[in-house]
């Protein structure tokens, strides 16, 4: 991780010195443990603030939308796939970007870390695959694989799909993972069981929209939940309103979501919101052989027509 | 997602296919009438108010 960090700083400093870019978007250390925050370096001196460790789970593509400058951006596998999606959707131009690719080894889930030491965390120290957590209730060392974010355990694209320069050699991709076990479990339920499941899942939702705000796909100037002429969905936390919000948001992400996990990470009440986008990801893969953000040369399934479309109604 | 199959239907109709539009609307109306009143995703108005 430290090698990554030195390399990121060196590349960023060089880019800014040579005026190749106007700014570099990366991470800096947050004020509390495990909460790194997005950081924009505009001078070579500022690049010493850039860091890299296993708490860089925020999706930085979120900060590219409609920008006009030349931008250097630090991108792990999922970020790079969202950058591809952004370029395809004309939210940024490819030649505005200098992508600093980071081969990712997974980000850790702050909730799992906190659970490991029963609550408060003072410090988290990484050493390869071992993570030592220091808290008032004592220290504990865990294996990184046990505290990964769920989406990272299921990730098949750890290496950036698009980059101008890599900070290290590509890492081995995970194979033999069953990414859709949780989705299949729900697909197998009958209508009433499904509805009960979703109602229970979304019961704690306070409709703060942190999930939407963290998502690089959710860039509409006015989100359908905020519109009130017409008002598409109620503003209350009634189960029907909660379900409407989550179902519709998921559909808006169909064929675009990269399972970066930024939404789930942002949720203050810990709702596993990725289950909805995961279902659509599975459908896109099974029906159209599509995974979002792998290449700039193919159009997403929802904006092309192919004669072999699996659905009859469109023929 | 917790609503009956058939309650939500999709069709692809060109703006020039007016008769197809009428047919589809009639078919969907009949199919939905056969399903009866919606029981799912119904908000309890009194409770929400
Ligand atoms: S819906 Fe969630 S997992 Fe998908 S791209 Fe948006 S933030 Fe990432
Ligand atoms: S972040 Fe969590 S609580 Fe907030 S709207 Fe999303 S699911 Fe609901």
CSV table of C-alpha atoms and ligand atoms in Angstrom, one decimal:
chain,number,residue,atom,x,y,z
A,1,UNK,CA,0.0,0.0,0.0
A,2,UNK,CA,2.8,2.4,0.9
A,3,UNK,CA,4.5,1.8,-2.5
A,4,UNK,CA,1.2,2.7,-4.1
A,5,UNK,CA,1.0,5.8,-2.1
A,6,UNK,CA,4.5,7.0,-3.0
A,7,UNK,CA,3.9,6.3,-6.7
A,8,UNK,CA,0.5,8.1,-6.7
A,9,UNK,CA,2.2,11.1,-5.1
A,10,UNK,CA,5.1,11.1,-7.5
A,11,UNK,CA,2.8,10.8,-10.6
A,12,UNK,CA,0.5,13.5,-9.3
A,13,UNK,CA,3.3,15.8,-8.6
A,14,UNK,CA,4.8,15.3,-12.0
A,15,UNK,CA,1.5,15.8,-13.8
A,16,UNK,CA,0.9,19.1,-12.0
A,17,UNK,CA,4.5,20.3,-12.4
A,18,UNK,CA,4.4,19.6,-16.2
A,19,UNK,CA,0.9,21.3,-16.3
A,20,UNK,CA,-0.5,18.2,-17.9
A,21,UNK,CA,-3.5,18.5,-15.7
A,22,UNK,CA,-5.2,21.3,-13.7
A,23,UNK,CA,-6.0,19.1,-10.7
A,24,UNK,CA,-5.6,15.6,-9.4
A,25,UNK,CA,-8.4,13.9,-7.6
A,26,UNK,CA,-7.4,11.3,-5.0
A,27,UNK,CA,-7.8,10.6,-1.3
A,28,UNK,CA,-6.5,12.2,1.9
A,29,UNK,CA,-6.6,11.0,5.4
A,30,UNK,CA,-10.0,11.7,7.1
A,31,UNK,CA,-10.3,13.1,10.6
A,32,UNK,CA,-11.5,9.8,12.1
A,33,UNK,CA,-10.0,6.4,11.4
A,34,UNK,CA,-11.2,4.5,8.3
A,35,UNK,CA,-12.8,7.6,6.8
A,36,UNK,CA,-10.5,8.8,4.0
A,37,UNK,CA,-12.0,11.6,2.1
A,38,UNK,CA,-11.8,12.7,-1.5
A,39,UNK,CA,-9.1,15.3,-2.0
A,40,UNK,CA,-8.3,17.6,-4.9
A,41,UNK,CA,-4.6,18.5,-5.3
A,42,UNK,CA,-4.0,21.6,-7.4
A,43,UNK,CA,-0.3,22.2,-6.8
A,44,UNK,CA,2.7,19.8,-6.7
A,45,UNK,CA,3.2,20.6,-3.0
A,46,UNK,CA,-0.3,19.5,-2.1
A,47,UNK,CA,0.2,16.0,-3.6
A,48,UNK,CA,2.0,15.0,-0.3
A,49,UNK,CA,-1.5,14.9,1.2
A,50,UNK,CA,-2.5,12.1,-1.2
A,51,UNK,CA,-2.7,8.7,0.5
A,52,UNK,CA,-3.6,5.1,-0.3
A,53,UNK,CA,-4.7,2.3,2.0
A,54,UNK,CA,-7.7,0.0,2.4
A,55,UNK,CA,-10.2,2.7,3.3
A,56,UNK,CA,-10.4,4.3,-0.1
A,57,UNK,CA,-13.8,2.8,-0.9
A,58,UNK,CA,-15.5,6.1,-2.1
A,59,UNK,CA,-16.0,6.1,-5.8
A,60,UNK,CA,-14.0,9.2,-7.1
A,61,UNK,CA,-15.8,9.1,-10.5
A,62,UNK,CA,-18.6,10.9,-8.6
A,63,UNK,CA,-16.4,14.1,-8.7
A,64,UNK,CA,-15.9,14.1,-12.5
A,65,UNK,CA,-19.4,14.8,-13.6
A,66,UNK,CA,-19.5,17.7,-16.1
A,67,UNK,CA,-16.1,19.1,-15.2
A,68,UNK,CA,-14.3,21.1,-17.8
A,69,UNK,CA,-10.7,21.1,-16.5
A,70,UNK,CA,-8.0,18.6,-17.4
A,71,UNK,CA,-8.1,16.2,-14.5
A,72,UNK,CA,-5.8,13.5,-13.1
A,73,UNK,CA,-7.7,10.9,-11.2
A,74,UNK,CA,-6.7,8.0,-9.0
A,75,UNK,CA,-8.8,5.0,-10.1
A,76,UNK,CA,-9.1,1.5,-8.8
A,77,UNK,CA,-10.9,-1.2,-10.8
A,78,UNK,CA,-14.5,-0.1,-10.1
A,79,UNK,CA,-13.7,3.6,-10.4
A,80,UNK,CA,-12.2,3.0,-13.8
A,81,UNK,CA,-15.3,1.2,-14.9
A,82,UNK,CA,-17.5,4.1,-13.8
A,83,UNK,CA,-15.1,6.4,-15.6
A,84,UNK,CA,-15.8,4.4,-18.8
A,85,UNK,CA,-19.5,4.7,-18.1
A,86,UNK,CA,-19.2,8.4,-17.6
A,87,UNK,CA,-17.3,8.8,-20.9
A,88,UNK,CA,-20.0,6.7,-22.7
A,89,UNK,CA,-22.7,8.9,-21.2
A,90,UNK,CA,-20.9,12.1,-22.2
A,91,UNK,CA,-20.3,13.3,-18.6
A,92,UNK,CA,-16.6,13.8,-19.2
A,93,UNK,CA,-14.3,13.6,-22.3
A,94,UNK,CA,-11.6,10.9,-22.5
A,95,UNK,CA,-8.9,13.4,-23.4
A,96,UNK,CA,-9.7,15.5,-20.4
A,97,UNK,CA,-8.5,12.7,-18.2
A,98,UNK,CA,-5.2,11.3,-17.1
A,99,UNK,CA,-6.1,8.1,-15.2
A,100,UNK,CA,-3.8,6.9,-12.6
A,101,UNK,CA,-4.7,3.2,-12.3
A,102,UNK,CA,-4.5,1.4,-9.0
A,103,UNK,CA,-4.6,-2.4,-9.0
A,104,UNK,CA,-6.9,-2.9,-6.1
A,105,UNK,CA,-6.8,-5.6,-3.4
A,106,UNK,CA,-10.1,-4.8,-1.9
A,107,UNK,CA,-11.4,-2.2,0.5
A,108,UNK,CA,-12.3,-3.0,4.1
A,109,UNK,CA,-15.7,-2.6,5.7
A,110,UNK,CA,-15.6,-0.3,8.6
A,111,UNK,CA,-18.6,-2.0,10.2
A,112,UNK,CA,-16.8,-5.4,10.2
A,113,UNK,CA,-13.7,-3.7,11.7
A,114,UNK,CA,-15.7,-2.1,14.4
A,115,UNK,CA,-17.5,-5.4,15.1
A,116,UNK,CA,-14.1,-7.2,15.5
A,117,UNK,CA,-13.2,-5.0,18.5
A,118,UNK,CA,-16.8,-4.6,19.8
A,119,UNK,CA,-17.2,-0.9,19.0
A,120,UNK,CA,-14.9,2.1,19.0
A,121,UNK,CA,-11.8,2.0,16.8
A,122,UNK,CA,-8.8,4.3,17.6
A,123,UNK,CA,-6.4,3.1,14.9
A,124,UNK,CA,-6.2,0.6,12.1
A,125,UNK,CA,-2.7,-0.6,11.0
A,126,UNK,CA,-2.3,-2.5,7.8
A,127,UNK,CA,0.5,-4.9,7.1
A,128,UNK,CA,0.0,-6.8,3.9
A,129,UNK,CA,-2.9,-9.2,4.5
A,130,UNK,CA,-3.0,-8.5,8.2
A,131,UNK,CA,-4.9,-5.7,9.8
A,132,UNK,CA,-4.3,-4.7,13.4
A,133,UNK,CA,-7.2,-2.8,15.0
A,134,UNK,CA,-6.6,-0.8,18.1
A,135,UNK,CA,-9.5,0.2,20.3
A,136,UNK,CA,-10.4,1.0,23.9
A,137,UNK,CA,-11.6,-2.6,24.3
A,138,UNK,CA,-8.1,-3.9,23.3
A,139,UNK,CA,-6.2,-4.7,20.2
A,140,UNK,CA,-7.0,-7.4,17.6
A,141,UNK,CA,-5.4,-8.6,14.5
A,142,UNK,CA,-7.6,-9.9,11.6
A,143,UNK,CA,-7.0,-11.2,8.1
A,144,UNK,CA,-8.0,-8.6,5.5
A,145,UNK,CA,-10.1,-11.2,3.6
A,146,UNK,CA,-12.4,-11.5,6.6
A,147,UNK,CA,-13.2,-7.8,6.8
A,148,UNK,CA,-13.5,-6.9,3.1
A,149,UNK,CA,-16.5,-5.0,1.8
A,150,UNK,CA,-18.9,-7.5,0.4
A,151,UNK,CA,-18.7,-6.1,-3.1
A,152,UNK,CA,-14.9,-6.4,-2.9
A,153,UNK,CA,-15.1,-10.1,-2.0
A,154,UNK,CA,-17.2,-10.6,-5.1
A,155,UNK,CA,-15.2,-8.4,-7.4
A,156,UNK,CA,-13.8,-9.8,-10.7
A,157,UNK,CA,-12.3,-6.6,-12.0
A,158,UNK,CA,-9.7,-5.4,-9.5
A,159,UNK,CA,-7.4,-4.0,-12.2
A,160,UNK,CA,-8.5,-0.8,-13.9
A,161,UNK,CA,-10.1,-1.4,-17.3
A,162,UNK,CA,-8.8,2.0,-18.6
A,163,UNK,CA,-5.7,3.9,-17.5
A,164,UNK,CA,-2.9,6.1,-18.7
A,165,UNK,CA,-0.4,5.0,-16.1
A,166,UNK,CA,-0.4,2.2,-13.5
A,167,UNK,CA,1.1,2.6,-10.1
A,168,UNK,CA,2.0,-1.1,-10.0
A,169,UNK,CA,1.8,-4.4,-11.9
A,170,UNK,CA,-1.8,-5.8,-12.2
A,171,UNK,CA,-3.0,-8.0,-9.3
A,172,UNK,CA,-4.4,-11.4,-9.9
A,173,UNK,CA,-8.1,-11.3,-10.5
A,174,UNK,CA,-10.4,-13.4,-8.3
A,175,UNK,CA,-12.0,-16.3,-10.1
A,176,UNK,CA,-14.4,-19.0,-8.9
A,177,UNK,CA,-16.6,-16.6,-7.1
A,178,UNK,CA,-20.3,-17.0,-7.0
A,179,UNK,CA,-21.4,-13.3,-7.2
A,180,UNK,CA,-25.2,-13.9,-7.3
A,181,UNK,CA,-25.9,-16.3,-4.5
A,182,UNK,CA,-27.8,-13.6,-2.5
A,183,UNK,CA,-29.8,-12.6,-5.6
A,184,UNK,CA,-30.8,-16.2,-6.3
A,185,UNK,CA,-32.1,-16.7,-2.8
A,186,UNK,CA,-34.5,-13.8,-3.3
A,187,UNK,CA,-35.5,-14.9,-6.8
A,188,UNK,CA,-36.6,-18.2,-5.3
A,189,UNK,CA,-39.1,-16.6,-2.9
A,190,UNK,CA,-42.8,-16.2,-3.8
A,191,UNK,CA,-44.4,-12.8,-4.2
A,192,UNK,CA,-45.4,-12.4,-0.5
A,193,UNK,CA,-42.1,-13.6,0.8
A,194,UNK,CA,-40.3,-11.1,-1.5
A,195,UNK,CA,-42.4,-8.2,-0.5
A,196,UNK,CA,-41.9,-9.1,3.2
A,197,UNK,CA,-38.2,-9.4,2.7
A,198,UNK,CA,-37.9,-6.0,1.0
A,199,UNK,CA,-40.1,-4.3,3.6
A,200,UNK,CA,-37.9,-5.6,6.4
A,201,UNK,CA,-34.7,-4.8,4.5
A,202,UNK,CA,-35.8,-1.2,3.9
A,203,UNK,CA,-37.6,-0.6,7.2
A,204,UNK,CA,-34.6,1.3,8.8
A,205,UNK,CA,-34.2,3.5,5.7
A,206,UNK,CA,-34.5,7.2,6.8
A,207,UNK,CA,-34.5,8.4,3.1
A,208,UNK,CA,-31.4,10.5,3.6
A,209,UNK,CA,-30.3,9.7,0.0
A,210,UNK,CA,-26.7,9.3,1.1
A,211,UNK,CA,-26.7,6.1,-1.1
A,212,UNK,CA,-27.8,8.1,-4.1
A,213,UNK,CA,-25.4,11.0,-3.5
A,214,UNK,CA,-22.4,8.6,-3.2
A,215,UNK,CA,-23.2,7.0,-6.5
A,216,UNK,CA,-21.4,8.2,-9.6
A,217,UNK,CA,-24.4,7.2,-11.7
A,218,UNK,CA,-26.8,9.4,-9.9
A,219,UNK,CA,-25.9,12.7,-11.5
A,220,UNK,CA,-29.3,13.9,-12.7
A,221,UNK,CA,-29.7,17.6,-11.9
A,222,UNK,CA,-33.1,16.8,-10.2
A,223,UNK,CA,-33.6,13.3,-9.0
A,224,UNK,CA,-37.0,11.8,-9.4
A,225,UNK,CA,-37.4,11.7,-5.6
A,226,UNK,CA,-36.9,15.4,-5.3
A,227,UNK,CA,-39.3,16.4,-8.0
A,228,UNK,CA,-42.7,17.6,-6.9
A,229,UNK,CA,-44.3,18.6,-10.2
A,230,UNK,CA,-45.3,15.9,-10.7
A,231,UNK,CA,-44.4,14.1,-7.4
A,232,UNK,CA,-43.4,10.6,-8.5
A,233,UNK,CA,-42.9,9.2,-5.0
A,234,UNK,CA,-44.0,10.1,-1.5
A,235,UNK,CA,-41.4,11.7,0.7
A,236,UNK,CA,-42.3,9.7,3.8
A,237,UNK,CA,-40.6,6.6,5.1
A,238,UNK,CA,-43.8,4.6,4.5
A,239,UNK,CA,-42.8,1.1,3.3
A,240,UNK,CA,-44.3,1.7,-0.1
A,241,UNK,CA,-42.4,5.0,-0.6
A,242,UNK,CA,-39.1,3.4,0.6
A,243,UNK,CA,-39.6,0.5,-1.8
A,244,UNK,CA,-40.6,2.8,-4.7
A,245,UNK,CA,-37.4,4.8,-4.2
A,246,UNK,CA,-35.1,1.8,-4.0
A,247,UNK,CA,-36.7,-0.1,-6.9
A,248,UNK,CA,-36.6,2.9,-9.2
A,249,UNK,CA,-33.1,4.0,-8.3
A,250,UNK,CA,-31.9,0.5,-9.0
A,251,UNK,CA,-33.6,0.5,-12.4
A,252,UNK,CA,-31.9,3.8,-13.2
A,253,UNK,CA,-28.6,2.0,-12.6
A,254,UNK,CA,-29.4,-1.0,-14.8
A,255,UNK,CA,-26.5,-1.8,-17.1
A,256,UNK,CA,-24.5,1.0,-15.5
A,257,UNK,CA,-23.8,-0.1,-12.0
A,258,UNK,CA,-20.2,-1.5,-11.4
A,259,UNK,CA,-20.9,-2.8,-7.9
A,260,UNK,CA,-18.4,-0.4,-6.5
A,261,UNK,CA,-20.2,-0.5,-3.2
A,262,UNK,CA,-20.1,3.3,-2.6
A,263,UNK,CA,-23.9,3.3,-1.9
A,264,UNK,CA,-23.8,0.6,0.7
A,265,UNK,CA,-20.7,2.1,2.3
A,266,UNK,CA,-22.5,5.5,2.6
A,267,UNK,CA,-25.7,4.3,4.2
A,268,UNK,CA,-25.8,5.5,7.8
A,269,UNK,CA,-28.1,2.7,8.9
A,270,UNK,CA,-26.3,-0.1,7.2
A,271,UNK,CA,-28.9,-1.2,4.7
A,272,UNK,CA,-27.5,-3.7,2.1
A,273,UNK,CA,-28.8,-1.7,-0.8
A,274,UNK,CA,-26.6,-3.4,-3.4
A,275,UNK,CA,-29.0,-6.3,-3.5
A,276,UNK,CA,-31.2,-4.4,-5.9
A,277,UNK,CA,-28.4,-3.3,-8.3
A,278,UNK,CA,-26.9,-6.8,-8.0
A,279,UNK,CA,-30.1,-8.3,-9.4
A,280,UNK,CA,-30.0,-6.0,-12.4
A,281,UNK,CA,-26.3,-6.7,-12.9
A,282,UNK,CA,-27.1,-10.4,-13.0
A,283,UNK,CA,-29.9,-9.8,-15.5
A,284,UNK,CA,-27.7,-7.7,-17.7
A,285,UNK,CA,-25.0,-10.4,-17.7
A,286,UNK,CA,-27.4,-13.3,-18.3
A,287,UNK,CA,-29.6,-11.5,-20.9
A,288,UNK,CA,-27.1,-9.4,-22.8
A,289,UNK,CA,-23.7,-10.8,-21.7
A,290,UNK,CA,-23.0,-7.3,-20.4
A,291,UNK,CA,-20.8,-6.0,-17.7
A,292,UNK,CA,-20.6,-2.3,-17.2
A,293,UNK,CA,-17.5,-0.2,-17.9
A,294,UNK,CA,-15.2,-2.8,-19.5
A,295,UNK,CA,-14.6,-1.0,-22.8
A,296,UNK,CA,-15.2,2.3,-24.6
A,297,UNK,CA,-16.1,0.5,-27.8
A,298,UNK,CA,-19.4,-1.1,-27.0
A,299,UNK,CA,-22.7,0.7,-26.3
A,300,UNK,CA,-24.6,-0.3,-23.1
A,301,UNK,CA,-27.5,-2.8,-23.5
A,302,UNK,CA,-30.1,-0.2,-22.8
A,303,UNK,CA,-29.1,2.1,-25.7
A,304,UNK,CA,-28.7,-0.4,-28.5
A,305,UNK,CA,-31.1,-2.8,-30.3
A,306,UNK,CA,-29.9,-6.2,-31.3
A,307,UNK,CA,-31.9,-8.6,-33.4
A,308,UNK,CA,-31.1,-11.4,-30.9
A,309,UNK,CA,-32.8,-9.4,-28.1
A,310,UNK,CA,-34.2,-12.0,-25.6
A,311,UNK,CA,-37.5,-10.2,-25.1
A,312,UNK,CA,-40.4,-10.7,-27.5
A,313,UNK,CA,-42.3,-7.4,-26.9
A,314,UNK,CA,-39.6,-5.4,-28.7
A,315,UNK,CA,-39.6,-7.4,-31.9
B,1,UNK,CA,-40.2,-7.4,-6.7
B,2,UNK,CA,-43.3,-8.3,-4.8
B,3,UNK,CA,-46.0,-7.6,-7.4
B,4,UNK,CA,-47.9,-10.3,-9.4
B,5,UNK,CA,-46.6,-11.3,-12.8
B,6,UNK,CA,-48.7,-9.6,-15.5
B,7,UNK,CA,-49.5,-6.5,-13.5
B,8,UNK,CA,-46.7,-4.7,-15.2
B,9,UNK,CA,-46.5,-5.1,-19.0
B,10,UNK,CA,-44.3,-3.7,-21.7
B,11,UNK,CA,-45.0,-3.2,-25.4
B,12,UNK,CA,-43.2,-1.6,-28.3
B,13,UNK,CA,-45.6,0.5,-30.4
B,14,UNK,CA,-44.6,2.9,-33.1
B,15,UNK,CA,-46.5,6.3,-33.2
B,16,UNK,CA,-47.9,5.1,-36.6
B,17,UNK,CA,-49.4,1.9,-35.1
B,18,UNK,CA,-52.6,3.4,-33.7
B,19,UNK,CA,-54.7,0.2,-34.1
B,20,UNK,CA,-52.0,-1.8,-32.3
B,21,UNK,CA,-52.0,0.7,-29.5
B,22,UNK,CA,-55.8,0.3,-29.1
B,23,UNK,CA,-55.5,-3.5,-29.1
B,24,UNK,CA,-52.7,-3.5,-26.6
B,25,UNK,CA,-54.5,-1.1,-24.2
B,26,UNK,CA,-57.6,-3.3,-24.4
B,27,UNK,CA,-55.6,-6.5,-23.8
B,28,UNK,CA,-53.8,-5.0,-20.8
B,29,UNK,CA,-57.0,-3.6,-19.4
B,30,UNK,CA,-58.7,-7.0,-19.6
B,31,UNK,CA,-55.6,-8.8,-18.2
B,32,UNK,CA,-55.5,-6.4,-15.2
B,33,UNK,CA,-59.2,-6.6,-14.6
B,34,UNK,CA,-58.8,-10.4,-14.4
B,35,UNK,CA,-56.1,-10.0,-11.8
B,36,UNK,CA,-58.5,-7.9,-9.7
B,37,UNK,CA,-57.7,-4.9,-7.5
B,38,UNK,CA,-54.0,-4.3,-6.6
B,39,UNK,CA,-53.0,-5.7,-3.2
B,40,UNK,CA,-49.3,-4.9,-3.3
B,41,UNK,CA,-47.4,-1.7,-2.9
B,42,UNK,CA,-50.6,0.0,-1.7
B,43,UNK,CA,-50.1,2.9,0.7
B,44,UNK,CA,-52.3,3.1,3.8
B,45,UNK,CA,-53.5,6.6,3.3
B,46,UNK,CA,-55.0,7.1,6.7
B,47,UNK,CA,-51.7,6.0,8.4
B,48,UNK,CA,-49.5,8.2,6.2
B,49,UNK,CA,-51.8,11.3,6.0
C,1,LIG,S1,-25.5,1.8,-7.4
C,1,LIG,FE1,-24.0,1.6,-5.7
C,1,LIG,S2,-22.6,-0.1,-6.4
C,1,LIG,FE2,-23.7,0.7,-8.2
C,1,LIG,S3,-22.4,2.2,-9.2
C,1,LIG,FE3,-23.8,3.3,-7.8
C,1,LIG,S4,-22.7,3.5,-5.8
C,1,LIG,FE4,-21.7,1.9,-7.0
C,2,LIG,S1,-28.3,5.8,2.5
C,2,LIG,FE1,-29.5,4.2,3.6
C,2,LIG,S2,-31.0,5.3,4.9
C,2,LIG,FE2,-30.2,6.8,3.4
C,2,LIG,S3,-31.7,6.7,1.7
C,2,LIG,FE3,-30.0,5.2,1.2
C,2,LIG,S4,-30.7,3.2,2.0
C,2,LIG,FE4,-32.0,4.9,3.0
